[in-house]
PDB file of C-alpha atoms and ligand atoms in Angstrom:
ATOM      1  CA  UNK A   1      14.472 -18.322  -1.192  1.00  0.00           C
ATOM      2  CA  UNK A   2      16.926 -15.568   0.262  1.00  0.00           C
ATOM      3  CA  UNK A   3      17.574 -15.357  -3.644  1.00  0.00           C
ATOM      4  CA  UNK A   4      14.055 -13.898  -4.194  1.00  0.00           C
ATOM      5  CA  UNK A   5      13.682 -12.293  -1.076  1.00  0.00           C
ATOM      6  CA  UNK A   6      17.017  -9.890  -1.602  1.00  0.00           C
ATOM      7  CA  UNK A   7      15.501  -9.289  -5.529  1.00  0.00           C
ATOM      8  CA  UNK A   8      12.159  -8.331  -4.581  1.00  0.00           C
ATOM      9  CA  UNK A   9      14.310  -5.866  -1.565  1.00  0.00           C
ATOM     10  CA  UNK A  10      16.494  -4.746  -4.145  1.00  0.00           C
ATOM     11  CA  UNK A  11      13.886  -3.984  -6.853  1.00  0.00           C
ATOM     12  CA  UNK A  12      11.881  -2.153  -4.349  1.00  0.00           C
ATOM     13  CA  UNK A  13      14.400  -0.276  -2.647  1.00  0.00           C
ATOM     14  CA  UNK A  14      15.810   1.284  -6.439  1.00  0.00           C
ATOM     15  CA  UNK A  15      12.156   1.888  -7.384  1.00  0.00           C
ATOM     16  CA  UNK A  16      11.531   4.009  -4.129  1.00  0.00           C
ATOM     17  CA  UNK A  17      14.903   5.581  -4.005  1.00  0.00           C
ATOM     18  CA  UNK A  18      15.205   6.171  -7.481  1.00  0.00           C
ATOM     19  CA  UNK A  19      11.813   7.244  -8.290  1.00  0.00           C
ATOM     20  CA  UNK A  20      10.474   5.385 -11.247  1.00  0.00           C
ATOM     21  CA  UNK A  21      12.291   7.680 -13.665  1.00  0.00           C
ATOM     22  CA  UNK A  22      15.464   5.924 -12.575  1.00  0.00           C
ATOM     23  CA  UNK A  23      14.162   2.907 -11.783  1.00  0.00           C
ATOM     24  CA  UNK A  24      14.596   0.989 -15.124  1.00  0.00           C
ATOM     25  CA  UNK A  25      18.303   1.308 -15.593  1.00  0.00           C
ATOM     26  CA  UNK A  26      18.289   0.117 -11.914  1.00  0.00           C
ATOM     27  CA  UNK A  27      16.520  -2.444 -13.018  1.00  0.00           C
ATOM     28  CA  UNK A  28      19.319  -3.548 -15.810  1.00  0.00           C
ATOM     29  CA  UNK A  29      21.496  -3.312 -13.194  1.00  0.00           C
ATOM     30  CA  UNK A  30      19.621  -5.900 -10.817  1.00  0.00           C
ATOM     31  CA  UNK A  31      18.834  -7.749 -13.680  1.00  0.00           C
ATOM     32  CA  UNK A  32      22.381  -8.211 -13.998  1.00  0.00           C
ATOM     33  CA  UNK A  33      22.858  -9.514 -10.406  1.00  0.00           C
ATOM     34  CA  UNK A  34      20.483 -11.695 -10.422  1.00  0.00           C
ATOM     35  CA  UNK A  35      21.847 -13.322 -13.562  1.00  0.00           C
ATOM     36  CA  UNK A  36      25.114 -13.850 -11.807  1.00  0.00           C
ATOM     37  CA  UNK A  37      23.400 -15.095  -8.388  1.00  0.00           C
ATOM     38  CA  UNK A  38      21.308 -17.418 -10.105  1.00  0.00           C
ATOM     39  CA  UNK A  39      24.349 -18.561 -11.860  1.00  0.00           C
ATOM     40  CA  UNK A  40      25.948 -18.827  -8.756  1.00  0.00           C
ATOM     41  CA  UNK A  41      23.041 -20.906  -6.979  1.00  0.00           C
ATOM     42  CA  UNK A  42      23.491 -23.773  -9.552  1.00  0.00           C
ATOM     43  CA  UNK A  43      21.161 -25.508 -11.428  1.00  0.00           C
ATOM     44  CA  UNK A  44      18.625 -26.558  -8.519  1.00  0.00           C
ATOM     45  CA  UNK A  45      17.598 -23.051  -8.187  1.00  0.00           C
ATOM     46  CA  UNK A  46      15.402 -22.791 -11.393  1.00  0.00           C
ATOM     47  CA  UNK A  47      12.934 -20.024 -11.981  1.00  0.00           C
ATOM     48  CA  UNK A  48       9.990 -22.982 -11.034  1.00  0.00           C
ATOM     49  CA  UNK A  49      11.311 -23.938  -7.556  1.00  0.00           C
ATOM     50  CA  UNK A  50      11.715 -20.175  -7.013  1.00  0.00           C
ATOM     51  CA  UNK A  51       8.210 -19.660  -7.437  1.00  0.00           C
ATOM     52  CA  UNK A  52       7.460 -22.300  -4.939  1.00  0.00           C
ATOM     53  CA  UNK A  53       9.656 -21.261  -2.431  1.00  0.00           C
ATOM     54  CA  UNK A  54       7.614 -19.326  -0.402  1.00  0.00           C
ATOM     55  CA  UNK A  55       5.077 -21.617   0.755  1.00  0.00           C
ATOM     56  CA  UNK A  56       8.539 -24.551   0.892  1.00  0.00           C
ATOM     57  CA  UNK A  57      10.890 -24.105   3.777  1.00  0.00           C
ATOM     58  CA  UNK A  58       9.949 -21.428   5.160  1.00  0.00           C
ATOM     59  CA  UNK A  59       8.488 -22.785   8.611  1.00  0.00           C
ATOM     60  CA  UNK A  60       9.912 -20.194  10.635  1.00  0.00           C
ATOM     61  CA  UNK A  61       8.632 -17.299   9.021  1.00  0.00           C
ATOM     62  CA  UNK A  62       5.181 -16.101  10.085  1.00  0.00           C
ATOM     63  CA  UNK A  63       2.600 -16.618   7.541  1.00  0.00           C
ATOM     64  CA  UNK A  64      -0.169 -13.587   7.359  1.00  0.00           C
ATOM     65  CA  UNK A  65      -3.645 -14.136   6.934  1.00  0.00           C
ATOM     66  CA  UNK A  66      -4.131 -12.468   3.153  1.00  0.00           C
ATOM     67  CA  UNK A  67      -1.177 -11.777   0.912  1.00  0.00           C
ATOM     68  CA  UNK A  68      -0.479  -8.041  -0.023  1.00  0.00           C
ATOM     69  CA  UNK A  69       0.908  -6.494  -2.579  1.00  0.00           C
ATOM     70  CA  UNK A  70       3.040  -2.772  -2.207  1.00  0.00           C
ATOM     71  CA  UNK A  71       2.729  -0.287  -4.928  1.00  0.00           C
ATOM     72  CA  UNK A  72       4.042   3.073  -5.534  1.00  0.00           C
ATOM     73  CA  UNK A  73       2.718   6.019  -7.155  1.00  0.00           C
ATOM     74  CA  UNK A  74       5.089   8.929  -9.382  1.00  0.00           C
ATOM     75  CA  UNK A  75       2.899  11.968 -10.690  1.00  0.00           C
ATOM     76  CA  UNK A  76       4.649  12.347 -14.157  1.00  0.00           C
ATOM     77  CA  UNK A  77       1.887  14.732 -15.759  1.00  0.00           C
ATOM     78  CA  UNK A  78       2.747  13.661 -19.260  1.00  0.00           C
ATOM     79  CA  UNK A  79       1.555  10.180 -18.399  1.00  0.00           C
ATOM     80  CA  UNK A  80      -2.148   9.063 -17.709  1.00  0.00           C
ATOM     81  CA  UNK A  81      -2.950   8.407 -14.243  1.00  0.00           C
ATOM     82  CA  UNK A  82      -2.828   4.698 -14.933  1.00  0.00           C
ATOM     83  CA  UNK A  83       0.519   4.339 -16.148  1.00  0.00           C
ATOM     84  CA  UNK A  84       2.430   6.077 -13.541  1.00  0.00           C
ATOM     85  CA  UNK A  85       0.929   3.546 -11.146  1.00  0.00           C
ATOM     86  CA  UNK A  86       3.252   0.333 -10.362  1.00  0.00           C
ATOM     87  CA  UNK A  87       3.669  -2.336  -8.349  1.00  0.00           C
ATOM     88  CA  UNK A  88       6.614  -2.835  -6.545  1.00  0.00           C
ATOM     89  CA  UNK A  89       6.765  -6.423  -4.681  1.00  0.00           C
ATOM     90  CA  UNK A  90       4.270  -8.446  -2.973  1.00  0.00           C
ATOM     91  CA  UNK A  91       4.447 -10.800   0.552  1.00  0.00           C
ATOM     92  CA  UNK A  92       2.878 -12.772   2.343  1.00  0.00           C
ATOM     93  CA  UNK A  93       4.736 -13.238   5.808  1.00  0.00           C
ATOM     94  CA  UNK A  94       5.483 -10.461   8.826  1.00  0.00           C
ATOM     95  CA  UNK A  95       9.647 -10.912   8.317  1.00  0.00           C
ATOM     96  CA  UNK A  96       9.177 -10.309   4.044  1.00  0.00           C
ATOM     97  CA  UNK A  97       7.244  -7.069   5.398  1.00  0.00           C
ATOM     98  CA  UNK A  98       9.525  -5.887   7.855  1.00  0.00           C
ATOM     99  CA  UNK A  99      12.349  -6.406   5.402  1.00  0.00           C
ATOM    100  CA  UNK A 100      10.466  -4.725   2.410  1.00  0.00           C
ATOM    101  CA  UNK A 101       9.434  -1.995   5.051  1.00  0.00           C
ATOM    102  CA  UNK A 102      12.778  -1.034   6.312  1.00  0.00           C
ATOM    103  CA  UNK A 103      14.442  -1.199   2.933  1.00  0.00           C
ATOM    104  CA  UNK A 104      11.912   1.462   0.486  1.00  0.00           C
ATOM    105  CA  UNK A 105      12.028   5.217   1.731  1.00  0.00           C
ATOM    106  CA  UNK A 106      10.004   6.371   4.805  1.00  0.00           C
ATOM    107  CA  UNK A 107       6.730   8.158   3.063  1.00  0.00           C
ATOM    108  CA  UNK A 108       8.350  11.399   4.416  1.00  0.00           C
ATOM    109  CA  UNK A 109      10.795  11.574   2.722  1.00  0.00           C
ATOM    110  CA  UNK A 110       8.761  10.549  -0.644  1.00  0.00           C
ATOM    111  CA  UNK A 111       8.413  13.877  -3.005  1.00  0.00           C
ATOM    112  CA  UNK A 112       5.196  15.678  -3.440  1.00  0.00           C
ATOM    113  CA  UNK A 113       2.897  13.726  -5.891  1.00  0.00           C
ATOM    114  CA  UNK A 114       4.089  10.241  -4.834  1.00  0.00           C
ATOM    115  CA  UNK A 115       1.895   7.774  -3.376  1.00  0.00           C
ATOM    116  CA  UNK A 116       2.442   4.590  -1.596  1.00  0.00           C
ATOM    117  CA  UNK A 117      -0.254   2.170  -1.730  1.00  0.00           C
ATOM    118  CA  UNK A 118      -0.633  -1.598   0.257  1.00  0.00           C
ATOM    119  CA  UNK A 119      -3.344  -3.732  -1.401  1.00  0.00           C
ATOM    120  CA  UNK A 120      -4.788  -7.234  -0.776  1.00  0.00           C
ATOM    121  CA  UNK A 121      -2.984  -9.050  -4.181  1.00  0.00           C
ATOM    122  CA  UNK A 122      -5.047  -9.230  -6.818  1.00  0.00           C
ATOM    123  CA  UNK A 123      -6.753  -5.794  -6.388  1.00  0.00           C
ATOM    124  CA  UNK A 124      -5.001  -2.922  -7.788  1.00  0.00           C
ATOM    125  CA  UNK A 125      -5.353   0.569  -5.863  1.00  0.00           C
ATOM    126  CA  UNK A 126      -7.344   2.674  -8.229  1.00  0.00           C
ATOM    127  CA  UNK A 127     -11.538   3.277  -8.458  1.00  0.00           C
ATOM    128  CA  UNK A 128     -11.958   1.067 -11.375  1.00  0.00           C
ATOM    129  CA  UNK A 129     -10.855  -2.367  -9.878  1.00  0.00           C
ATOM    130  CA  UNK A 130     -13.881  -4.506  -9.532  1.00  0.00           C
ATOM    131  CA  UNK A 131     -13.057  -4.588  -5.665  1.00  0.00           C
ATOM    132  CA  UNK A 132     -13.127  -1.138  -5.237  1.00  0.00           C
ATOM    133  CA  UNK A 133     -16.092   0.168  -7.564  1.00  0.00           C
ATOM    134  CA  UNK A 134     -18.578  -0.214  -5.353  1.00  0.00           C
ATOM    135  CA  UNK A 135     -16.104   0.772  -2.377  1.00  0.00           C
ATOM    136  CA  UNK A 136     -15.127   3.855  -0.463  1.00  0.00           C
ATOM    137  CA  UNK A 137     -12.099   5.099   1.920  1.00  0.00           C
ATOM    138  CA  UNK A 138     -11.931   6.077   5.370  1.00  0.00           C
ATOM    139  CA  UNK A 139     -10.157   9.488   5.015  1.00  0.00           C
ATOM    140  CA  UNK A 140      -7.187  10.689   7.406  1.00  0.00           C
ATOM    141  CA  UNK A 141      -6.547  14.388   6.118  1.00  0.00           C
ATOM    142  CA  UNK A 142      -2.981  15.639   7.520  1.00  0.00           C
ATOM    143  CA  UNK A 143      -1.639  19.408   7.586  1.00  0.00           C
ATOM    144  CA  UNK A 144       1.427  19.797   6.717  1.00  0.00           C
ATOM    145  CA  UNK A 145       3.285  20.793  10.279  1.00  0.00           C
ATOM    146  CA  UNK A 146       2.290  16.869  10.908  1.00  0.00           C
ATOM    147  CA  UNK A 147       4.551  15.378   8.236  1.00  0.00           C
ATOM    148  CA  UNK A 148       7.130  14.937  10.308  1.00  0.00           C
ATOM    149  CA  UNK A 149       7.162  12.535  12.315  1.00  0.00           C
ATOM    150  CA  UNK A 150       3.422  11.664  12.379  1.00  0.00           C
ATOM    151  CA  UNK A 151       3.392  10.547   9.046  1.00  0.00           C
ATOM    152  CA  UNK A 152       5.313   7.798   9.021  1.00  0.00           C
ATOM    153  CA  UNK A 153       3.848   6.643  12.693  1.00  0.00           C
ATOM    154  CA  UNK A 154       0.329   6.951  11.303  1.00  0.00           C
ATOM    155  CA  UNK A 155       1.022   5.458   7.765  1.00  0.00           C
ATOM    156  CA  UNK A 156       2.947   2.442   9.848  1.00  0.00           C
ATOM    157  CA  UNK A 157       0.073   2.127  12.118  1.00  0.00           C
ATOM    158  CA  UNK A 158      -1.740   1.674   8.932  1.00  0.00           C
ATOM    159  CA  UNK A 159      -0.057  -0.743   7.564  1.00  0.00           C
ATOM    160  CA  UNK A 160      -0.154  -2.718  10.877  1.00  0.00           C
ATOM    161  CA  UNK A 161      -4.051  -2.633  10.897  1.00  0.00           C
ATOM    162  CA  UNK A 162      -4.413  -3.914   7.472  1.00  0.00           C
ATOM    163  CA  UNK A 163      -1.487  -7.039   7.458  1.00  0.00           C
ATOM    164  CA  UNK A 164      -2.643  -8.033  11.470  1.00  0.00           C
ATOM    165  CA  UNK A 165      -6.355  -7.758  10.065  1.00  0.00           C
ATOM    166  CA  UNK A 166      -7.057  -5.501  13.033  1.00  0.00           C
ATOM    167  CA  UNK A 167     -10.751  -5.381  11.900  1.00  0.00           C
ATOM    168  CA  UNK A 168     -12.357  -9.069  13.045  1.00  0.00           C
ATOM    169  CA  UNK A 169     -14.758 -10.357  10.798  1.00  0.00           C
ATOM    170  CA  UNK A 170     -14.957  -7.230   8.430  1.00  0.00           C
ATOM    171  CA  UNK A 171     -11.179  -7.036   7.523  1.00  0.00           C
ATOM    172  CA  UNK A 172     -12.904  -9.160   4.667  1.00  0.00           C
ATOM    173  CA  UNK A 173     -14.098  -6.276   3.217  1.00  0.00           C
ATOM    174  CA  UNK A 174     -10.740  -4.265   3.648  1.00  0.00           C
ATOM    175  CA  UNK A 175      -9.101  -3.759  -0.083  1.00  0.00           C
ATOM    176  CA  UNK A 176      -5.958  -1.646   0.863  1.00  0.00           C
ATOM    177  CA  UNK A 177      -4.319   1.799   1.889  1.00  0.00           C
ATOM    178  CA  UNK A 178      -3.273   4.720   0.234  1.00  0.00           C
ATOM    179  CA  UNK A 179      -0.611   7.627   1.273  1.00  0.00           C
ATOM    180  CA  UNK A 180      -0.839  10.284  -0.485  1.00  0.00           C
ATOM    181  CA  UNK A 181       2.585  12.630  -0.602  1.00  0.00           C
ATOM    182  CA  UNK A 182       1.146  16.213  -1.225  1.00  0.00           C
ATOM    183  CA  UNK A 183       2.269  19.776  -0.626  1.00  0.00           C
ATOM    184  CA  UNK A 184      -1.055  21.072   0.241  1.00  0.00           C
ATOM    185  CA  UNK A 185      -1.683  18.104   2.833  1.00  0.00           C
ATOM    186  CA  UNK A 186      -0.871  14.584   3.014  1.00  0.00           C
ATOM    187  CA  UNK A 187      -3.757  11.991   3.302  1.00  0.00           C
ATOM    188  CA  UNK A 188      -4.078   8.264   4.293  1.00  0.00           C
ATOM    189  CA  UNK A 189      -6.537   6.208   3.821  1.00  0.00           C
ATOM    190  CA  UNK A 190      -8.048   2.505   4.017  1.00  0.00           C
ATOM    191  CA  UNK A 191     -10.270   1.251   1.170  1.00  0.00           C
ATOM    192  CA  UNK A 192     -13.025  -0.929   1.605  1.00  0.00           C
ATOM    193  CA  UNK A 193     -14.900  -2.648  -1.153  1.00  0.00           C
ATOM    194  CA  UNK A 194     -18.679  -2.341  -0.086  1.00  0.00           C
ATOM    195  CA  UNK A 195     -19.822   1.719   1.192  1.00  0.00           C
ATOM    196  CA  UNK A 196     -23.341   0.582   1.828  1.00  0.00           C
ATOM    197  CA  UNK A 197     -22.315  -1.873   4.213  1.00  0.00           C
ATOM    198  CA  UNK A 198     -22.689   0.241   6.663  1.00  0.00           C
ATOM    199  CA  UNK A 199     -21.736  -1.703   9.968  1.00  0.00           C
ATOM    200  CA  UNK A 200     -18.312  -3.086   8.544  1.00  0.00           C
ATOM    201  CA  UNK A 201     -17.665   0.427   7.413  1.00  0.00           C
ATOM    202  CA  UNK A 202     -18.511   1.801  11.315  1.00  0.00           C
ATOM    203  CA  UNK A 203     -16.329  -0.568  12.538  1.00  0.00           C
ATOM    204  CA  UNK A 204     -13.567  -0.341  10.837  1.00  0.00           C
ATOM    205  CA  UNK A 205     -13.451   3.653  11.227  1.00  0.00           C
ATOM    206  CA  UNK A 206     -13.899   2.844  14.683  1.00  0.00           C
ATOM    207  CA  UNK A 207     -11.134   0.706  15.137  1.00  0.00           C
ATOM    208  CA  UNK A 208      -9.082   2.522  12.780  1.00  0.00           C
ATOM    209  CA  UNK A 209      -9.429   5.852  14.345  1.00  0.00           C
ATOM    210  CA  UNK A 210      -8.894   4.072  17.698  1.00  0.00           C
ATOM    211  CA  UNK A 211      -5.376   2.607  16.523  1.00  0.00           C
ATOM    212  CA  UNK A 212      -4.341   5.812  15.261  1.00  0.00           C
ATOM    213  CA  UNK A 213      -4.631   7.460  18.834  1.00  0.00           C
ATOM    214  CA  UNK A 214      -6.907  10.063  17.122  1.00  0.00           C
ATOM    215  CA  UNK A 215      -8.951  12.458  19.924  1.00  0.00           C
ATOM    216  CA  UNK A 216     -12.397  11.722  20.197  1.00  0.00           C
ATOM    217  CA  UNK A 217     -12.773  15.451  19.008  1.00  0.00           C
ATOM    218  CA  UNK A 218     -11.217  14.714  15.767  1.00  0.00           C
ATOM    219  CA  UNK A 219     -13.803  13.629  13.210  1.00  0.00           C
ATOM    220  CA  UNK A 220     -12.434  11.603  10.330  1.00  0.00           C
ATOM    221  CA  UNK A 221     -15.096  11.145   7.309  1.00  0.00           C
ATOM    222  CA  UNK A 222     -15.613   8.055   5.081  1.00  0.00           C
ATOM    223  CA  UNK A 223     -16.547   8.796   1.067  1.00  0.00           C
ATOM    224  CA  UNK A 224     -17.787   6.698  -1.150  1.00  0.00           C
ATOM    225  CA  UNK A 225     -15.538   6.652  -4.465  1.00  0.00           C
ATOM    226  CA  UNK A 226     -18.640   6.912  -7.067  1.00  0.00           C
ATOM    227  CA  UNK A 227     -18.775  10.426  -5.397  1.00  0.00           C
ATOM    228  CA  UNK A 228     -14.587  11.094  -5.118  1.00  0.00           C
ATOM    229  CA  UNK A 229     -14.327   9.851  -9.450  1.00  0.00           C
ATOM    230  CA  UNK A 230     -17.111  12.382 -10.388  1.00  0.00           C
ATOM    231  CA  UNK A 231     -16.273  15.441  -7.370  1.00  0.00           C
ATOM    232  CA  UNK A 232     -16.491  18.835  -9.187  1.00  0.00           C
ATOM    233  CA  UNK A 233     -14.141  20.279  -6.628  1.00  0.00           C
ATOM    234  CA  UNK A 234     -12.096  18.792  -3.608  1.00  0.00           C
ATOM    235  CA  UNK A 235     -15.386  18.649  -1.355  1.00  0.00           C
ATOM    236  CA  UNK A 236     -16.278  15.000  -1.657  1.00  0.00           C
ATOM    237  CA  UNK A 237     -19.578  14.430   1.131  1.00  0.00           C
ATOM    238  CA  UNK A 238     -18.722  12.003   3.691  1.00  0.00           C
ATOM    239  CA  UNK A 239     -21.181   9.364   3.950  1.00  0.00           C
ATOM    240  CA  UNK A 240     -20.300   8.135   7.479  1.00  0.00           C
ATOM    241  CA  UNK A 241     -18.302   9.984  10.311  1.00  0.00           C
ATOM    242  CA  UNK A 242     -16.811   8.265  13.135  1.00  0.00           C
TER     243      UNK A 242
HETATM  244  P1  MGP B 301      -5.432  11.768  -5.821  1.00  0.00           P
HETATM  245  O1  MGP B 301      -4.049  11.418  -6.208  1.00  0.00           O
HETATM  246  O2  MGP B 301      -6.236  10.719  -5.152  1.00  0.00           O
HETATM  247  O3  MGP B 301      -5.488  13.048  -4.874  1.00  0.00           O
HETATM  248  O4  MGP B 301      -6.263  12.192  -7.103  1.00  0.00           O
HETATM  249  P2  MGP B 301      -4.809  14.491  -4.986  1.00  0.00           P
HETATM  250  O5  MGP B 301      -3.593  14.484  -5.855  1.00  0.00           O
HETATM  251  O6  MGP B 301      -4.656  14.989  -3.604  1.00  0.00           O
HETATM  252  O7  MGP B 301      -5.904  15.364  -5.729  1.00  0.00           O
HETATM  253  P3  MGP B 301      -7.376  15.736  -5.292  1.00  0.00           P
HETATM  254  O8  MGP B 301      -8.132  15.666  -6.569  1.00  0.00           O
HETATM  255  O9  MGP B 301      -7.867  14.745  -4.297  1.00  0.00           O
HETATM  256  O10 MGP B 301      -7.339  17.111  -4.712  1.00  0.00           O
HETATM  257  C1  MGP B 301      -5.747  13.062  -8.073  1.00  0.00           C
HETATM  258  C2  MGP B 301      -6.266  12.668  -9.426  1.00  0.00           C
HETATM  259  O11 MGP B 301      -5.678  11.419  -9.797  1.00  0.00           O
HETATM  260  C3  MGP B 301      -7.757  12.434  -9.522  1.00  0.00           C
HETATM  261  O12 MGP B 301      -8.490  13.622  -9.717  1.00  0.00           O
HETATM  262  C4  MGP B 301      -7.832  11.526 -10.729  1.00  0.00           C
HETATM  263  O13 MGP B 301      -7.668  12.295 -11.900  1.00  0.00           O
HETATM  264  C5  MGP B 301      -6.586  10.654 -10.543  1.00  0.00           C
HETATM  265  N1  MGP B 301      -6.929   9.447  -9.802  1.00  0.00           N
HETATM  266  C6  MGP B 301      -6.780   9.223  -8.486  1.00  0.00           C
HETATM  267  N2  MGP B 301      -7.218   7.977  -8.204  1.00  0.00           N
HETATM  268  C7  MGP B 301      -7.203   7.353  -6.881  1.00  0.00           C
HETATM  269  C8  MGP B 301      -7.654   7.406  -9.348  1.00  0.00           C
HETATM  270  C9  MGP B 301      -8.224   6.140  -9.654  1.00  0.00           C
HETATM  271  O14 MGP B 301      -8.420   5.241  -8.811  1.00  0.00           O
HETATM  272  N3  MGP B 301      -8.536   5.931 -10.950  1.00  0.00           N
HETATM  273  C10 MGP B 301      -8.336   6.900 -11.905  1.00  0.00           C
HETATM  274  N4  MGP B 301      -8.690   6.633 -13.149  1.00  0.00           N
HETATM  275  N5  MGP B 301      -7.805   8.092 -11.630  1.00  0.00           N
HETATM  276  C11 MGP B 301      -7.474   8.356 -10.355  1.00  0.00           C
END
């Protein structure tokens, strides 16, 4: 298991350092290592009890409630949108996500036009997932001065509400979070798959805005993403306000 654990870290941690420009010669390169630990682990370590490891032996790690999966998000204009999204590694117990967290770049230190993006597996973090369609975000828009170090303390915080399911009964209807890197403003959000479900929605911005320490006199809005995929400029309405 520490086998996978230390791939997953390393292939993460050249993906995010590297940007994904670099990232697949990194990826020869871990390739490479892992050929020679596997080697080394002898012939009990095959690629099918790998893949059960994490449920086997693992009793003192701390299971989470939903499994997520991190991904991370390179603007490379030649590319479509699509295919400059990837996913990096997924887990499924607080210690995997503390070790995945302190190994891949703070988000301030990410260059302009990078995203990172936590997702319940099995959703990907983009409009057209069948999770998200009908879904909407919760929308934290930063200025600049507050990059440093807000960010990272609010993206963290984030993070924190989504893998402790901080949101009762409607974390159910949480999908993911998005950071988005950007020189005119960073933003984070949290997705959530239904926007007419109005009292799940409330509650969650409630809580959320709560856990961020955000004054009661700032106003964070919550847009559907029918409206953000067809905006004609940056104004998207907000259909709830908490
Ligand atoms: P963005 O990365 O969410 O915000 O969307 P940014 O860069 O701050 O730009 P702004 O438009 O909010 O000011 C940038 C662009 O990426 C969008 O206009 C889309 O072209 C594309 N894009 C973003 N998302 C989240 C998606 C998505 O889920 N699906 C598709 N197909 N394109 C997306």
């Amino acid at each position: 298991m520490e086998w996978r654990l230390r791939q997953r870290l390393r292939q993460a941690d050249a993906r995010a350092r590297l940007g994904w420009a670099g990232a697949e010669e990194a990826e020869d390169g871990i390739q490479k290592e892992e050929k020679e630990e596997k080697a080394a682990a002898g012939p009990c370590m095959g690629e099918e009890a790998l893949s059960k490891a994490p449920e086997e032996g693992r009793l003192d790690f701390h299971p989470l409630l939903s499994r997520w999966a991190l991904w991370f998000f390179k603007n490379d204009r030649s590319r479509a949108w699509q295919s400059n999204l990837h996913r990096v590694t997924k887990f499924n117990t607080v210690e995997d996500f503390w070790a995945i967290y302190n190994n891949i770049q703070l988000a301030s230190k990410l260059s302009s036009g990078c995203d990172y993006a936590l997702f319940k597996d099995g959703i990907k973090p983009m409009w057209e997932d069948s999770r998200n369609k009908r879904g909407g975000r919760w929308l934290v828009s930063l200025t600049r001065q507050r990059r440093h170090p807000e960010l990272d303390h609010l993206w963290l915080e984030t993070l924190l509400c989504l893998i402790g399911e901080s949101f009762g009964e409607h974390s159910r209807e949480v999908c993911g979070a998005v950071i988005n890197i950007r020189a005119k403003g960073d933003k984070i959000a949290v997705w959530t798959r239904e926007a007419e479900n109005q009292e799940g929605v409330l509650h969650i911005g409630r809580v959320y805005k709560e856990r961020l320490g955000l004054s009661t006199k700032t106003i964070i809005g919550y847009q559907a993403h029918a409206d953000t995929a067809t905006k004609s400029n940056s104004l998207v309405k907000n259909k709830f306000v908490v």
